[in-house]
XYZ file of C-alpha atoms in Angstrom:
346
model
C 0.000 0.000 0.000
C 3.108 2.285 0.946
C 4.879 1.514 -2.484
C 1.292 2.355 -4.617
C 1.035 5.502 -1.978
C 4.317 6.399 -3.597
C 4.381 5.804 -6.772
C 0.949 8.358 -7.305
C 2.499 10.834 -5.256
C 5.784 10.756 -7.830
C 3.459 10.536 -10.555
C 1.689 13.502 -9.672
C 4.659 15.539 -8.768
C 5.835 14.588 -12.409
C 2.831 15.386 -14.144
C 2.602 18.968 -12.385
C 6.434 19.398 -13.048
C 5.051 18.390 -16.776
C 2.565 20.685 -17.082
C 4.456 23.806 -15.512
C 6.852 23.482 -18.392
C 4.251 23.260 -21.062
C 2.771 26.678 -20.041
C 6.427 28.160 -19.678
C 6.692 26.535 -23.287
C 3.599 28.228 -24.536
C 4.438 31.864 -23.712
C 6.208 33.346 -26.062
C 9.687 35.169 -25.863
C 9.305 38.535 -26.468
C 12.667 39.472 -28.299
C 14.590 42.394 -26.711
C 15.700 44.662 -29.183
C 19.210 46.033 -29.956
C 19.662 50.163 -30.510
C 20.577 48.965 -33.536
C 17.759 47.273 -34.694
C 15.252 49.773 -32.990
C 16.743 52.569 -35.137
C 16.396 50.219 -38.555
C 12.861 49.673 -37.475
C 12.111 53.603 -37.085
C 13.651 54.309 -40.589
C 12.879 51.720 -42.272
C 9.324 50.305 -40.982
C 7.562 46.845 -41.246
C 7.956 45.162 -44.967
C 3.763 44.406 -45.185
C 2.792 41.003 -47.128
C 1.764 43.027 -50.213
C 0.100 46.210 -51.140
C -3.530 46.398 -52.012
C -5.350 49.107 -54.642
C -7.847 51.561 -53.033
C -9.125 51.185 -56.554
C -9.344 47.468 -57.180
C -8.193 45.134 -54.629
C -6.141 42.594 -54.851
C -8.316 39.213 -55.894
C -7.220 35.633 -56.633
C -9.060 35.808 -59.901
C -7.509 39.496 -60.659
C -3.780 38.186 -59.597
C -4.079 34.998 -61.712
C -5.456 37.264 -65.202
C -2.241 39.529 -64.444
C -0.102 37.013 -64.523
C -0.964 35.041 -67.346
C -0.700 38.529 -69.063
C 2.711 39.523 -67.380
C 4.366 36.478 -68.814
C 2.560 36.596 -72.738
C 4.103 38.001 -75.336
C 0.581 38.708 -76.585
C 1.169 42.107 -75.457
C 3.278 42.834 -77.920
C 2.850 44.217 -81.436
C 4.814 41.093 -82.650
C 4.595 38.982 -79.948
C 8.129 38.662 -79.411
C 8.004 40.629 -75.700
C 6.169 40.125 -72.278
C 6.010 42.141 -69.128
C 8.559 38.895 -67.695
C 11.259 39.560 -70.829
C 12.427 42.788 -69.515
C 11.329 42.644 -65.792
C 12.038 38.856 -65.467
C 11.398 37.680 -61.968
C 13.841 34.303 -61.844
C 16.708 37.187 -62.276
C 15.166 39.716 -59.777
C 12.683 41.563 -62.186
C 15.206 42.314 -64.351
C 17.121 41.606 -67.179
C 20.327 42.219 -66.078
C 21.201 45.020 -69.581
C 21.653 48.484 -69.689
C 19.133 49.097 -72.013
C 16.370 46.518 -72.810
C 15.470 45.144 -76.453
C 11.868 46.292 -77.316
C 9.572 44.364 -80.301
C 10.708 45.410 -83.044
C 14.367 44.684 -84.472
C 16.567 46.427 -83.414
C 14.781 48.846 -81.252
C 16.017 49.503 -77.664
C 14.987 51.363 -74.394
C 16.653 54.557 -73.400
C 16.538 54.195 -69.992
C 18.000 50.930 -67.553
C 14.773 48.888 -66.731
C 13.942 48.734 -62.829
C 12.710 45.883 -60.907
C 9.436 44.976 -60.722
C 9.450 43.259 -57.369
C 8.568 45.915 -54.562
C 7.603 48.058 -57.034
C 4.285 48.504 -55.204
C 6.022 50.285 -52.209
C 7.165 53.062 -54.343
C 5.552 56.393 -54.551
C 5.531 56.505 -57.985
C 6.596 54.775 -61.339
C 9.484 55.005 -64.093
C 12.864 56.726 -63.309
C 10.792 59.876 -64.009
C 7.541 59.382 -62.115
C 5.362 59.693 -64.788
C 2.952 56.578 -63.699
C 1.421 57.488 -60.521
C 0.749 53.899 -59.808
C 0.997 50.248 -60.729
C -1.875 50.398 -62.723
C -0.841 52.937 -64.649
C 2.488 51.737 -64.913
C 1.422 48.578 -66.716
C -0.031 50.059 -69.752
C 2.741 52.481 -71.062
C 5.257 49.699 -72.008
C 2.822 48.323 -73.911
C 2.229 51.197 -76.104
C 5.579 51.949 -75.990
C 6.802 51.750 -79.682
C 10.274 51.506 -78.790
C 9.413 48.560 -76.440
C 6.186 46.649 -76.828
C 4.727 48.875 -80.012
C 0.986 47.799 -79.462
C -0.274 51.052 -81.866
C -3.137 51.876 -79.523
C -5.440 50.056 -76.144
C -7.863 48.829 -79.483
C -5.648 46.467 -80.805
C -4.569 45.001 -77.359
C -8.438 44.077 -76.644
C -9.245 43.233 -79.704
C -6.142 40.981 -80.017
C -7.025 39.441 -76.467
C -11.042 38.568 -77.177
C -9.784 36.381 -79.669
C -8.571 34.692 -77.325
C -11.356 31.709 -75.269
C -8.897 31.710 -72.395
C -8.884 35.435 -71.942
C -12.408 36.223 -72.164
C -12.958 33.480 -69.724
C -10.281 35.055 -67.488
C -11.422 38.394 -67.856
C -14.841 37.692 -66.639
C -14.023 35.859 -64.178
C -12.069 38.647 -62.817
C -14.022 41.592 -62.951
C -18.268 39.308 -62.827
C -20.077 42.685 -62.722
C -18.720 44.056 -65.929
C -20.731 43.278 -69.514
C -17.454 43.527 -71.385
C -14.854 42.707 -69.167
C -12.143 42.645 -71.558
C -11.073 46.336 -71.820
C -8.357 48.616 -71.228
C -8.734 49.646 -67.838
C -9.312 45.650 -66.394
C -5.796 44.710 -68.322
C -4.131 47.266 -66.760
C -6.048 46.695 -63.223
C -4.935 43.054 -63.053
C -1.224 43.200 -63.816
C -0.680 45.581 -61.409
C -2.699 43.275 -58.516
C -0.452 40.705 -59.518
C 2.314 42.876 -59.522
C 1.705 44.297 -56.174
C 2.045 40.341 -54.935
C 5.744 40.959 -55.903
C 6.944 41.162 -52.268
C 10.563 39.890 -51.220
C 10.918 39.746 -47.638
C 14.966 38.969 -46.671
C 16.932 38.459 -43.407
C 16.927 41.942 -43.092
C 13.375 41.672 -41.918
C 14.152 38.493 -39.866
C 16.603 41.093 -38.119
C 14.136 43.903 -37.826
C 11.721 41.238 -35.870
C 14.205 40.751 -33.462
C 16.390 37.930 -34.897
C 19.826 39.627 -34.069
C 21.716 36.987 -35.350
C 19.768 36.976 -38.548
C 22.544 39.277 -39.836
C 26.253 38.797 -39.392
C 28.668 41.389 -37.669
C 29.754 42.449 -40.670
C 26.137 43.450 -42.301
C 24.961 45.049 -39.045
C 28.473 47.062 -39.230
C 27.322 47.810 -42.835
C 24.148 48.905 -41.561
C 25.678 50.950 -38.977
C 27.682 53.121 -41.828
C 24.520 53.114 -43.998
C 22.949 55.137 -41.359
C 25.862 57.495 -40.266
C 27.199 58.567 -43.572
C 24.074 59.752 -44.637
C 22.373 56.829 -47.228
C 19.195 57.424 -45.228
C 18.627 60.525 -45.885
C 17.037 59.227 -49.766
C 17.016 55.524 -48.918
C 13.861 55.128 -46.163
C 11.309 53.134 -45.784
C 10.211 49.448 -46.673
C 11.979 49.222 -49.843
C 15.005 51.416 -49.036
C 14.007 54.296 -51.279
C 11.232 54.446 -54.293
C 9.365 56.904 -52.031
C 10.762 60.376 -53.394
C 12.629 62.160 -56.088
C 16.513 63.549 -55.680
C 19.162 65.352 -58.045
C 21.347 63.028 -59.192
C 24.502 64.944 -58.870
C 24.186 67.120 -55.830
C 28.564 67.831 -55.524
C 29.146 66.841 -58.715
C 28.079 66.370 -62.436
C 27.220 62.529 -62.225
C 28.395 62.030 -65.874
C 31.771 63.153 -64.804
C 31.777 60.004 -62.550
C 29.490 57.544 -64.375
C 31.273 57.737 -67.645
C 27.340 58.123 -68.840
C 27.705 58.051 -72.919
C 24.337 60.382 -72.671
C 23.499 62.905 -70.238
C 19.623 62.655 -68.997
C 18.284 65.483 -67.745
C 15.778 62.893 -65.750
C 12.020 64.165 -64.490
C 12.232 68.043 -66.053
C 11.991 66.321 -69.408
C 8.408 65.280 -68.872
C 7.787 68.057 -66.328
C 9.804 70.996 -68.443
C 10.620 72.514 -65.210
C 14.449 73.326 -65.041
C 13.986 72.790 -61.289
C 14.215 69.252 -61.672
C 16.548 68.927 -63.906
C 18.644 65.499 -63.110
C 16.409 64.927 -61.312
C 15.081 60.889 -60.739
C 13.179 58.310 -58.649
C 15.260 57.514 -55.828
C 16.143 53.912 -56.790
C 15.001 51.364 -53.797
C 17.728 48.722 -52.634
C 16.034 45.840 -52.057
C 17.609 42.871 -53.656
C 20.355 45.396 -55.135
C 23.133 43.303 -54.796
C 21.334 40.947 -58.105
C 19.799 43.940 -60.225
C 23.246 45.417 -61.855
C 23.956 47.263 -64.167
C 22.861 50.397 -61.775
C 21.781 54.075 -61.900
C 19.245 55.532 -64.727
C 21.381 54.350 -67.791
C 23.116 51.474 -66.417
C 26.056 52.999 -66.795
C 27.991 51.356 -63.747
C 28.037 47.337 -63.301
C 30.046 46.975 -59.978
C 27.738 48.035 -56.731
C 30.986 48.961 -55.172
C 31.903 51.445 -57.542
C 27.893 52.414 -57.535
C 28.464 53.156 -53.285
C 31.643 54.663 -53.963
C 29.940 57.248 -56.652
C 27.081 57.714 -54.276
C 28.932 58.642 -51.119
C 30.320 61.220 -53.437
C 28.217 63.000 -55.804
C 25.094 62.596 -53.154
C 26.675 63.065 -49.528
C 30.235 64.756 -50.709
C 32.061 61.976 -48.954
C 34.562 60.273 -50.046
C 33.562 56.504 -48.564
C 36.676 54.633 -47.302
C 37.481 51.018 -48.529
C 36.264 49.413 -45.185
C 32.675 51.394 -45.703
C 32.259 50.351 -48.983
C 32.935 46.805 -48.458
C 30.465 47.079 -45.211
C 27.537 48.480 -47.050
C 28.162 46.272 -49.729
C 28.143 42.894 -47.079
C 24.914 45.188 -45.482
C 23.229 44.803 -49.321
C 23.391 41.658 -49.267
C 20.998 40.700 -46.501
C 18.405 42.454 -48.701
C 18.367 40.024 -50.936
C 14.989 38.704 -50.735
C 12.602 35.961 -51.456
C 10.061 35.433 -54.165
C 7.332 33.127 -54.306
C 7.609 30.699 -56.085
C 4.323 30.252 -57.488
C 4.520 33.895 -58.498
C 7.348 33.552 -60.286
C 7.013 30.658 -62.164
C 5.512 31.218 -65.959
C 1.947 29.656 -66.206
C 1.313 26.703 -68.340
């Protein structure tokens, strides 16, 4: 009787014991943040899960009609170019060439084609700003005639109701419209799927409160991104796309660019010589894969890009051991896509 006494008391004891550590398990650890990492947060904010329209939000039905368009050349006056052949999103969302091919032989882009992942975090679109949004984004490429050379929106829609798949698409996208396939719905549903297009990295691992999510080196990187000055342009979720700068504040940036072709940037759509040079602050996330760099890809190292940047922009002249540090800090933005995003439909 002792022995059975016993053996429930131990039992008991254990189970208690048991159960104490499955509540301490259950409460989570509330990370304790470095001054570091509290000062990235404040400048640099939360990276959100994507970025809905006011206009037209984001639907499963709009994403999936955006990206069947995104990736077919059907867009294209001679179907030789999609969305994915300039902004191609196994190589970052871009194509990795200072200027980009368009449609038509032998024609090429004037100005070095930015990512499209992120892109919805930026304030506007184009080196110049000239698409407000996404949406509006979407359709100028397409009319482009040095890039896509569609003549006008006409021929797009009446190239596309030819098409079973796309009118089925279409109305499934937008139900309450009668004719579904126009103009404004194309443009609508790339940019919901485009606005999908977002690459968190172990940058925002660290931001969270995993300090060891970057090394000493990229948090020393981080450190001199911060004190030299970078953040006075480069803020927020994507590290810049949210306002317009000279390019060339010290110095002409030809001078250090080599550029073959000066650009006189946003005054050439605005005509205001107040902006002249001016352009969209380019944002960094997964920089360290989306070279050749600047407006005209005119420079393909990044460390020669930070070197030129500490010195036309901030009028510093950025030692070796900076460089190198922002460089190694770059690198934790490289981010991830999903995969069933960036994957071409069948």
């Amino acid at each position: 009787m002792k022995n059975t006494m016993l053996i429930l008391m131990l039992f008991l004891l254990s189970s208690c014991q048991g159960n104490k550590e499955k509540k301490e398990a259950d409460i989570p650890l509330i990370p304790v943040f470095t001054e570091l990492q509290n000062k990235a947060k404040a400048i640099f904010n939360v990276l959100p899960d994507l970025v809905d329209s006011p206009i037209s939000p984001i639907t499963d039905e709009k994403a999936q009609l955006g990206k069947a368009l995104y990736f077919d050349p059907i867009l294209s006056k001679n179907e030789t170019q999609s969305c994915n052949t300039c902004h191609n999103l196994n190589t970052y969302g871009v194509d990795n060439k200072t200027f980009s091919p368009g449609d038509a032989k032998g024609t090429i882009g004037v100005r070095n084609s930015p990512s499209t992942l992120n892109a919805a975090l930026h304030t506007a679109q184009f080196w110049d700003g000239r698409a407000k949004t996404l949406e509006e984004q979407a359709g100028k490429p397409i009319l482009n005639p040095i890039e896509m050379g569609i003549p006008d929106e006409k021929f797009a829609i009446e190239r596309l109701k030819k098409s079973e798949k796309y009118k089925k698409m279409f109305a499934n996208a937008f139900p309450e419209d009668k004719d579904p396939v126009n103009w404004n719905n194309l443009t609508m549903a790339i940019g919901a799927f485009e606005r999908k297009l977002i690459t968190p990295s172990r940058f925002d691992k660290y931001m969270a409160g995993d300090d060891k999510a970057l090394t000493d080196k990229e948090k020393q990187g981080l450190q001199d991104f911060i004190d030299v000055g970078c953040i006075t342009c480069h803020t927020g979720p994507a590290l810049g796309g949210n306002s317009f700068q000279k390019f060339g504040v010290y110095e002409e940036y030809w001078k250090e660019t080599k550029s073959t072709k000066i650009d006189a940037g946003k005054s050439e759509i605005s005509k205001n010589d107040a902006e002249k040079y001016m352009f969209k602050v380019p944002a960094l996330r997964n920089v360290t894969k989306t070279a050749p760099y600047f407006h005209d890809g005119s420079v393909k190292d990044l460390k020669e890009a930070i070197r030129i940047m500490g010195k036309i922009q901030l009028d510093k002249e950025l030692t070796t051991e900076q460089v190198d540090n922002i460089l190694a800090f770059f690198g934790s933005l490289t981010g991830e896509i999903n995969p069933e995003l960036s994957k071409a439909p069948q």
